[in-house]
Amino acid sequence: MTALATGVEKATPRPIDPQASPETVALFHRLHIQSSKGVLFGHQDTSAYGVGWRGDKNRSDIKDVSGHWPAVYGWDLGDIHKSDNLDGVSFKAMTRLIIEADARGGINTLSLHLDNPVTGGNAWDKRPAVEKILPGGTHHASFLKTLDQVANFLRTLKRKDGKFIPVVLRPFHEHNQDWSWWGTKACTGKEFVALWKMTIKHLRETRGIHHLLYAYSPQDISTKNAYLERYPGDNFVDVFGLDYYRGWHWKEVPRFGEALSMINRLAGDRGKVAALTETGVDKVPNSDWWTQYLLKALKHDEWSRKTAWVLVWRNKFHGHHFGPYAGHPSAPDFIKFQSDPLTIFGPNQ
Ligand code: BMA
């Protein structure tokens, strides 16, 4: 027997931007629908460079190892005022690689390691800046110019039909840590929330950017209270992200899984999508990390399984990489991870 509709079923969730483009609404729905079907695999800068190469056409270490593209592509707009980003990817190339990823059915997500807007130091310069860039502050106008540069870049992301490519913007990530100028050492919770809201308002209302989903992504926590500290509110977040770098010891796996379960329960209650927006272990020292750590955490319970995507950080060189590369000891285990019914990759071309 089918239960009678009660009339209180949740309406299809919408992105926070009331004017989100149809493509952005479609991306949000796609993430919702597929989150109950499997976890998309993602990798930072995957088609720009890898271990031992840079700028090769149609290449990714993930594809070298597994034969398939990732399904999610991470990029970073740090050094947006220059021609290359902070990791040496030219913004011109980034636009092209994002367009190619989109054409393959991939999802693009952008983080922002922006320079300290007051001192001119890099993102890791913790000297206080946020209070000075909020409205009325000495550096407000100049920070808005940086956001304009972000907006200009976002406007280069177009499909062949002229429509903007919807992307996930993940500003001011890991804000519960103390390494950045937007972190806990450098600003108050109130200032952080004001910065978040001002950024969205500027991009959306002043610059008319409507092809974004916004991801919030604190780091290495597993409780609801810790997660919601400095949370800007349901009207300002689409994706409940989490950066998690503690999953390197088997004893940590249950807590890792619990963290994923927690963000999915919270997201489910609020019509949002949950994602493991950054993870990995530098140099992947455990050769079975993919199936015995990451996959186990994703399979912790029925909630953790709903994680929409998992993104591992960049493959810079042998001494700094979070994905596998051809010949790496974890490559065979990565192929097992890829073959698991829970994981979803992109096409093989
Ligand atoms: C860090 C490292 C740095 C890099 C930064 C931004 O985790 O990978 O080398 O510059 O991310 O991508």
CSV table of C-alpha atoms and ligand atoms in Angstrom, one decimal:
chain,number,residue,atom,x,y,z
A,1,MET,CA,0.0,0.0,0.0
A,2,THR,CA,1.3,3.4,-0.8
A,3,ALA,CA,1.0,6.0,2.0
A,4,LEU,CA,-1.3,8.9,1.4
A,5,ALA,CA,0.6,12.1,0.6
A,6,THR,CA,0.7,14.3,3.6
A,7,GLY,CA,1.3,17.5,1.8
A,8,VAL,CA,4.3,18.2,4.0
A,9,GLU,CA,6.9,16.5,1.8
A,10,LYS,CA,9.9,18.7,1.3
A,11,ALA,CA,9.8,20.7,-1.9
A,12,THR,CA,12.7,20.2,-4.3
A,13,PRO,CA,15.6,22.2,-2.7
A,14,ARG,CA,16.8,25.3,-4.6
A,15,PRO,CA,20.1,27.0,-4.5
A,16,ILE,CA,20.4,30.1,-2.2
A,17,ASP,CA,20.5,32.5,-5.1
A,18,PRO,CA,16.9,33.2,-6.1
A,19,GLN,CA,18.2,34.2,-9.5
A,20,ALA,CA,20.4,31.2,-10.0
A,21,SER,CA,20.7,30.3,-13.7
A,22,PRO,CA,18.8,27.2,-14.9
A,23,GLU,CA,22.1,25.4,-15.3
A,24,THR,CA,23.0,26.2,-11.7
A,25,VAL,CA,19.6,24.9,-10.5
A,26,ALA,CA,20.2,21.8,-12.6
A,27,LEU,CA,23.6,21.3,-11.0
A,28,PHE,CA,22.2,21.5,-7.5
A,29,HIS,CA,19.5,19.0,-8.4
A,30,ARG,CA,22.0,16.7,-10.1
A,31,LEU,CA,24.1,16.7,-6.9
A,32,HIS,CA,21.0,16.0,-4.8
A,33,ILE,CA,19.9,13.1,-7.0
A,34,GLN,CA,23.2,11.5,-7.4
A,35,SER,CA,24.2,11.8,-3.7
A,36,SER,CA,21.9,8.8,-3.0
A,37,LYS,CA,23.5,6.9,-5.9
A,38,GLY,CA,27.2,7.2,-5.3
A,39,VAL,CA,30.2,9.4,-4.5
A,40,LEU,CA,31.8,11.4,-7.3
A,41,PHE,CA,35.6,11.4,-7.2
A,42,GLY,CA,37.5,14.6,-7.6
A,43,HIS,CA,41.1,15.9,-7.8
A,44,GLN,CA,42.6,19.4,-7.5
A,45,ASP,CA,44.3,20.8,-10.7
A,46,THR,CA,44.0,17.3,-12.2
A,47,SER,CA,44.2,18.2,-15.9
A,48,ALA,CA,46.8,21.1,-15.4
A,49,TYR,CA,49.7,19.0,-14.0
A,50,GLY,CA,50.7,15.9,-12.2
A,51,VAL,CA,53.7,14.1,-10.8
A,52,GLY,CA,56.5,14.6,-13.5
A,53,TRP,CA,54.5,16.5,-16.0
A,54,ARG,CA,52.8,19.9,-16.6
A,55,GLY,CA,50.6,21.2,-19.4
A,56,ASP,CA,50.2,17.9,-21.3
A,57,LYS,CA,47.0,17.8,-23.3
A,58,ASN,CA,44.1,15.6,-22.1
A,59,ARG,CA,46.1,14.2,-19.2
A,60,SER,CA,45.5,13.6,-15.5
A,61,ASP,CA,47.3,11.3,-13.1
A,62,ILE,CA,43.9,9.9,-12.2
A,63,LYS,CA,43.3,9.0,-15.8
A,64,ASP,CA,46.9,7.6,-16.1
A,65,VAL,CA,46.2,5.3,-13.2
A,66,SER,CA,42.6,4.3,-13.7
A,67,GLY,CA,41.8,5.0,-17.3
A,68,HIS,CA,39.1,7.5,-16.3
A,69,TRP,CA,38.8,11.2,-15.7
A,70,PRO,CA,37.7,12.3,-12.2
A,71,ALA,CA,34.1,13.5,-12.0
A,72,VAL,CA,35.0,16.6,-10.0
A,73,TYR,CA,37.7,19.1,-10.8
A,74,GLY,CA,39.1,21.5,-8.2
A,75,TRP,CA,40.8,24.8,-9.0
A,76,ASP,CA,42.1,27.7,-7.0
A,77,LEU,CA,41.9,31.5,-7.7
A,78,GLY,CA,44.7,32.5,-5.4
A,79,ASP,CA,46.8,35.3,-7.1
A,80,ILE,CA,43.8,36.3,-9.2
A,81,HIS,CA,45.5,39.7,-9.7
A,82,LYS,CA,48.3,38.0,-11.7
A,83,SER,CA,48.3,35.9,-14.9
A,84,ASP,CA,49.1,32.6,-13.1
A,85,ASN,CA,47.6,31.3,-9.9
A,86,LEU,CA,49.6,30.6,-6.8
A,87,ASP,CA,50.5,27.1,-8.1
A,88,GLY,CA,51.6,28.2,-11.5
A,89,VAL,CA,48.4,27.5,-13.5
A,90,SER,CA,47.7,30.3,-15.9
A,91,PHE,CA,44.1,31.6,-15.6
A,92,LYS,CA,43.8,31.4,-19.3
A,93,ALA,CA,44.6,27.7,-19.2
A,94,MET,CA,42.3,27.3,-16.2
A,95,THR,CA,39.4,28.7,-18.2
A,96,ARG,CA,40.1,26.2,-21.0
A,97,LEU,CA,40.5,23.3,-18.6
A,98,ILE,CA,37.2,24.1,-16.8
A,99,ILE,CA,35.4,24.4,-20.1
A,100,GLU,CA,36.8,21.0,-21.2
A,101,ALA,CA,35.9,19.4,-17.8
A,102,ASP,CA,32.4,20.7,-18.1
A,103,ALA,CA,32.0,19.3,-21.6
A,104,ARG,CA,33.0,15.9,-20.2
A,105,GLY,CA,30.2,16.1,-17.7
A,106,GLY,CA,32.6,17.1,-14.9
A,107,ILE,CA,31.7,19.4,-12.0
A,108,ASN,CA,34.1,22.3,-11.2
A,109,THR,CA,34.8,23.7,-7.8
A,110,LEU,CA,36.9,26.7,-7.0
A,111,SER,CA,38.7,27.6,-3.8
A,112,LEU,CA,40.2,31.0,-3.1
A,113,HIS,CA,43.7,31.2,-1.5
A,114,LEU,CA,43.5,35.0,-1.8
A,115,ASP,CA,46.4,37.2,-0.6
A,116,ASN,CA,46.0,39.1,2.7
A,117,PRO,CA,44.1,42.1,1.4
A,118,VAL,CA,45.7,44.5,3.9
A,119,THR,CA,49.4,43.5,4.1
A,120,GLY,CA,49.8,42.1,0.6
A,121,GLY,CA,51.2,38.9,2.1
A,122,ASN,CA,49.8,35.5,1.0
A,123,ALA,CA,46.8,33.6,2.3
A,124,TRP,CA,48.8,32.3,5.2
A,125,ASP,CA,49.6,35.8,6.4
A,126,LYS,CA,47.6,36.0,9.6
A,127,ARG,CA,47.9,39.7,10.3
A,128,PRO,CA,44.4,41.0,10.9
A,129,ALA,CA,42.6,42.0,7.7
A,130,VAL,CA,38.9,41.1,7.9
A,131,GLU,CA,37.8,44.1,10.0
A,132,LYS,CA,39.6,46.4,7.5
A,133,ILE,CA,37.8,45.0,4.4
A,134,LEU,CA,34.3,45.1,5.8
A,135,PRO,CA,32.1,48.1,4.8
A,136,GLY,CA,33.6,51.2,6.4
A,137,GLY,CA,37.0,49.7,6.6
A,138,THR,CA,40.2,51.2,5.1
A,139,HIS,CA,40.6,48.4,2.6
A,140,HIS,CA,37.0,47.7,1.7
A,141,ALA,CA,37.1,49.3,-1.7
A,142,SER,CA,40.4,47.5,-2.7
A,143,PHE,CA,39.0,44.1,-1.5
A,144,LEU,CA,35.9,44.6,-3.7
A,145,LYS,CA,38.3,45.1,-6.6
A,146,THR,CA,39.8,41.7,-5.9
A,147,LEU,CA,36.3,40.2,-5.9
A,148,ASP,CA,35.7,42.0,-9.2
A,149,GLN,CA,38.7,40.1,-10.6
A,150,VAL,CA,37.1,36.9,-9.3
A,151,ALA,CA,33.9,37.9,-11.0
A,152,ASN,CA,35.7,38.7,-14.2
A,153,PHE,CA,37.3,35.2,-14.2
A,154,LEU,CA,33.9,33.6,-13.5
A,155,ARG,CA,32.5,35.3,-16.5
A,156,THR,CA,35.0,33.6,-18.8
A,157,LEU,CA,33.4,30.2,-18.0
A,158,LYS,CA,31.0,29.7,-20.8
A,159,ARG,CA,29.7,26.8,-22.8
A,160,LYS,CA,29.5,26.7,-26.5
A,161,ASP,CA,25.9,27.8,-26.4
A,162,GLY,CA,27.0,31.0,-24.5
A,163,LYS,CA,25.5,29.9,-21.2
A,164,PHE,CA,27.7,30.2,-18.1
A,165,ILE,CA,29.1,27.0,-16.7
A,166,PRO,CA,27.7,26.5,-13.2
A,167,VAL,CA,30.5,26.1,-10.6
A,168,VAL,CA,30.9,25.5,-6.9
A,169,LEU,CA,32.6,28.4,-5.2
A,170,ARG,CA,34.3,27.5,-1.9
A,171,PRO,CA,35.6,30.8,-0.4
A,172,PHE,CA,37.4,31.2,2.9
A,173,HIS,CA,37.8,27.4,3.5
A,174,GLU,CA,39.1,25.8,6.7
A,175,HIS,CA,38.1,29.0,8.5
A,176,ASN,CA,38.0,27.1,11.8
A,177,GLN,CA,41.8,26.6,11.6
A,178,ASP,CA,44.3,29.4,12.3
A,179,TRP,CA,46.6,29.3,9.3
A,180,SER,CA,44.9,32.0,7.2
A,181,TRP,CA,43.9,35.7,7.5
A,182,TRP,CA,40.2,34.6,7.6
A,183,GLY,CA,41.0,31.9,10.3
A,184,THR,CA,40.3,31.9,14.0
A,185,LYS,CA,43.5,33.8,15.0
A,186,ALA,CA,42.8,36.7,12.6
A,187,CYS,CA,39.1,37.5,12.9
A,188,THR,CA,36.1,37.0,15.1
A,189,GLY,CA,33.2,34.8,14.2
A,190,LYS,CA,31.1,37.9,13.6
A,191,GLU,CA,33.6,39.3,11.2
A,192,PHE,CA,33.9,36.0,9.4
A,193,VAL,CA,30.2,35.8,8.8
A,194,ALA,CA,30.1,39.4,7.7
A,195,LEU,CA,32.9,38.7,5.2
A,196,TRP,CA,31.1,35.7,3.9
A,197,LYS,CA,27.8,37.6,3.4
A,198,MET,CA,29.6,40.6,1.9
A,199,THR,CA,31.4,38.4,-0.7
A,200,ILE,CA,28.2,36.6,-1.8
A,201,LYS,CA,26.3,39.9,-2.0
A,202,HIS,CA,29.0,41.6,-4.0
A,203,LEU,CA,29.4,38.7,-6.5
A,204,ARG,CA,25.6,38.2,-6.8
A,205,GLU,CA,24.0,41.6,-6.5
A,206,THR,CA,26.7,44.1,-7.5
A,207,ARG,CA,28.3,41.9,-10.2
A,208,GLY,CA,25.3,39.9,-11.3
A,209,ILE,CA,27.0,36.5,-11.1
A,210,HIS,CA,24.3,33.8,-10.9
A,211,HIS,CA,26.1,30.6,-11.9
A,212,LEU,CA,27.5,29.7,-8.5
A,213,LEU,CA,26.7,27.3,-5.7
A,214,TYR,CA,28.4,28.3,-2.5
A,215,ALA,CA,30.3,25.7,-0.3
A,216,TYR,CA,31.2,26.2,3.3
A,217,SER,CA,34.1,24.0,4.4
A,218,PRO,CA,35.6,23.9,7.9
A,219,GLN,CA,38.3,21.3,8.6
A,220,ASP,CA,38.9,18.2,10.7
A,221,ILE,CA,35.8,18.2,12.9
A,222,SER,CA,33.1,15.7,13.5
A,223,THR,CA,30.5,17.3,15.7
A,224,LYS,CA,27.5,19.4,14.8
A,225,ASN,CA,28.4,22.2,17.2
A,226,ALA,CA,31.9,22.6,15.9
A,227,TYR,CA,30.5,22.5,12.4
A,228,LEU,CA,28.0,25.3,12.9
A,229,GLU,CA,30.4,27.6,14.7
A,230,ARG,CA,30.8,30.6,12.4
A,231,TYR,CA,28.1,29.2,10.1
A,232,PRO,CA,26.8,32.1,8.0
A,233,GLY,CA,23.2,30.7,7.8
A,234,ASP,CA,21.0,28.6,5.6
A,235,ASN,CA,20.5,31.5,3.2
A,236,PHE,CA,24.2,31.8,2.5
A,237,VAL,CA,25.3,28.2,1.9
A,238,ASP,CA,24.4,25.5,-0.7
A,239,VAL,CA,27.0,22.8,0.0
A,240,PHE,CA,27.9,21.5,3.4
A,241,GLY,CA,31.6,20.8,2.8
A,242,LEU,CA,34.2,19.4,5.0
A,243,ASP,CA,38.0,19.3,4.6
A,244,TYR,CA,39.3,16.3,6.4
A,245,TYR,CA,43.0,15.5,6.7
A,246,ARG,CA,43.0,13.3,9.8
A,247,GLY,CA,42.2,10.1,8.0
A,248,TRP,CA,45.7,8.7,7.9
A,249,HIS,CA,45.5,6.3,10.8
A,250,TRP,CA,43.1,3.3,10.9
A,251,LYS,CA,42.0,4.3,14.4
A,252,GLU,CA,40.7,7.6,12.9
A,253,VAL,CA,38.5,5.9,10.3
A,254,PRO,CA,35.3,5.7,12.5
A,255,ARG,CA,35.6,9.4,13.4
A,256,PHE,CA,36.2,10.3,9.8
A,257,GLY,CA,33.0,8.3,8.9
A,258,GLU,CA,31.1,10.0,11.7
A,259,ALA,CA,32.2,13.4,10.4
A,260,LEU,CA,30.8,12.5,7.0
A,261,SER,CA,27.6,11.2,8.5
A,262,MET,CA,27.2,14.4,10.6
A,263,ILE,CA,27.5,16.8,7.6
A,264,ASN,CA,25.1,14.6,5.6
A,265,ARG,CA,22.5,14.6,8.4
A,266,LEU,CA,22.8,18.4,8.7
A,267,ALA,CA,22.6,18.9,5.0
A,268,GLY,CA,19.6,16.5,4.7
A,269,ASP,CA,17.7,18.5,7.3
A,270,ARG,CA,18.2,21.8,5.5
A,271,GLY,CA,17.8,20.8,1.8
A,272,LYS,CA,21.6,21.1,1.2
A,273,VAL,CA,24.2,18.8,-0.3
A,274,ALA,CA,27.2,17.5,1.7
A,275,ALA,CA,30.7,16.9,0.2
A,276,LEU,CA,34.2,16.0,1.3
A,277,THR,CA,35.6,19.1,-0.3
A,278,GLU,CA,39.3,18.2,0.5
A,279,THR,CA,40.9,15.2,1.8
A,280,GLY,CA,44.0,12.9,1.4
A,281,VAL,CA,47.3,12.1,3.0
A,282,ASP,CA,50.4,13.7,1.6
A,283,LYS,CA,52.3,11.2,-0.5
A,284,VAL,CA,49.7,8.5,0.2
A,285,PRO,CA,52.0,6.5,2.5
A,286,ASN,CA,49.4,3.8,3.1
A,287,SER,CA,49.2,1.7,-0.1
A,288,ASP,CA,45.6,0.6,0.8
A,289,TRP,CA,44.5,4.1,1.8
A,290,TRP,CA,41.8,4.2,-0.9
A,291,THR,CA,39.8,1.2,0.1
A,292,GLN,CA,40.8,0.7,3.8
A,293,TYR,CA,40.5,4.3,4.9
A,294,LEU,CA,38.7,6.6,2.6
A,295,LEU,CA,36.1,4.1,1.3
A,296,LYS,CA,35.5,2.7,4.8
A,297,ALA,CA,34.8,6.2,6.1
A,298,LEU,CA,32.4,6.8,3.2
A,299,LYS,CA,30.7,3.6,4.0
A,300,HIS,CA,30.5,4.3,7.7
A,301,ASP,CA,26.6,4.4,7.7
A,302,GLU,CA,23.7,5.2,5.4
A,303,TRP,CA,24.3,9.0,5.9
A,304,SER,CA,28.0,9.1,5.1
A,305,ARG,CA,27.3,7.2,1.9
A,306,LYS,CA,25.3,10.2,0.7
A,307,THR,CA,28.4,12.4,0.4
A,308,ALA,CA,28.1,13.9,-3.0
A,309,TRP,CA,31.8,14.1,-3.9
A,310,VAL,CA,35.2,13.6,-2.4
A,311,LEU,CA,38.1,15.7,-3.7
A,312,VAL,CA,41.8,14.9,-3.0
A,313,TRP,CA,44.3,17.7,-3.2
A,314,ARG,CA,46.9,18.3,-5.9
A,315,ASN,CA,49.7,16.2,-7.3
A,316,LYS,CA,52.6,18.6,-7.3
A,317,PHE,CA,55.6,16.2,-7.4
A,318,HIS,CA,56.8,13.0,-5.7
A,319,GLY,CA,57.2,14.9,-2.5
A,320,HIS,CA,53.7,16.5,-2.4
A,321,HIS,CA,50.8,14.6,-3.9
A,322,PHE,CA,47.4,13.4,-2.6
A,323,GLY,CA,46.2,11.4,-5.6
A,324,PRO,CA,48.0,8.3,-7.0
A,325,TYR,CA,50.1,8.5,-10.2
A,326,ALA,CA,51.2,5.7,-12.5
A,327,GLY,CA,53.6,3.4,-10.6
A,328,HIS,CA,52.8,4.7,-7.1
A,329,PRO,CA,52.4,1.9,-4.6
A,330,SER,CA,48.8,2.9,-3.9
A,331,ALA,CA,47.8,2.7,-7.6
A,332,PRO,CA,46.5,-1.0,-7.5
A,333,ASP,CA,44.3,-0.1,-4.5
A,334,PHE,CA,43.1,3.0,-6.2
A,335,ILE,CA,41.8,0.8,-9.0
A,336,LYS,CA,39.9,-1.3,-6.5
A,337,PHE,CA,38.5,1.9,-5.0
A,338,GLN,CA,37.4,3.0,-8.5
A,339,SER,CA,35.7,-0.4,-9.2
A,340,ASP,CA,33.7,-0.2,-6.0
A,341,PRO,CA,30.0,0.4,-6.8
A,342,LEU,CA,29.9,3.4,-4.5
A,343,THR,CA,32.4,5.6,-6.4
A,344,ILE,CA,31.7,7.5,-9.6
A,345,PHE,CA,34.3,8.6,-12.1
A,346,GLY,CA,34.2,10.6,-15.3
A,347,PRO,CA,34.5,9.2,-18.9
A,348,ASN,CA,37.6,7.5,-20.2
A,349,GLN,CA,38.2,10.0,-23.1
B,1,BMA,C1,48.5,23.7,-0.1
B,1,BMA,C2,49.8,23.2,-0.7
B,1,BMA,C3,50.4,24.4,-1.3
B,1,BMA,C4,49.5,25.1,-2.3
B,1,BMA,C5,48.2,25.4,-1.6
B,1,BMA,C6,47.2,26.1,-2.5
B,1,BMA,O1,47.8,22.6,0.5
B,1,BMA,O2,49.5,22.3,-1.8
B,1,BMA,O3,51.6,24.0,-2.0
B,1,BMA,O4,50.1,26.3,-2.8
B,1,BMA,O5,47.6,24.3,-1.0
B,1,BMA,O6,46.9,25.2,-3.6
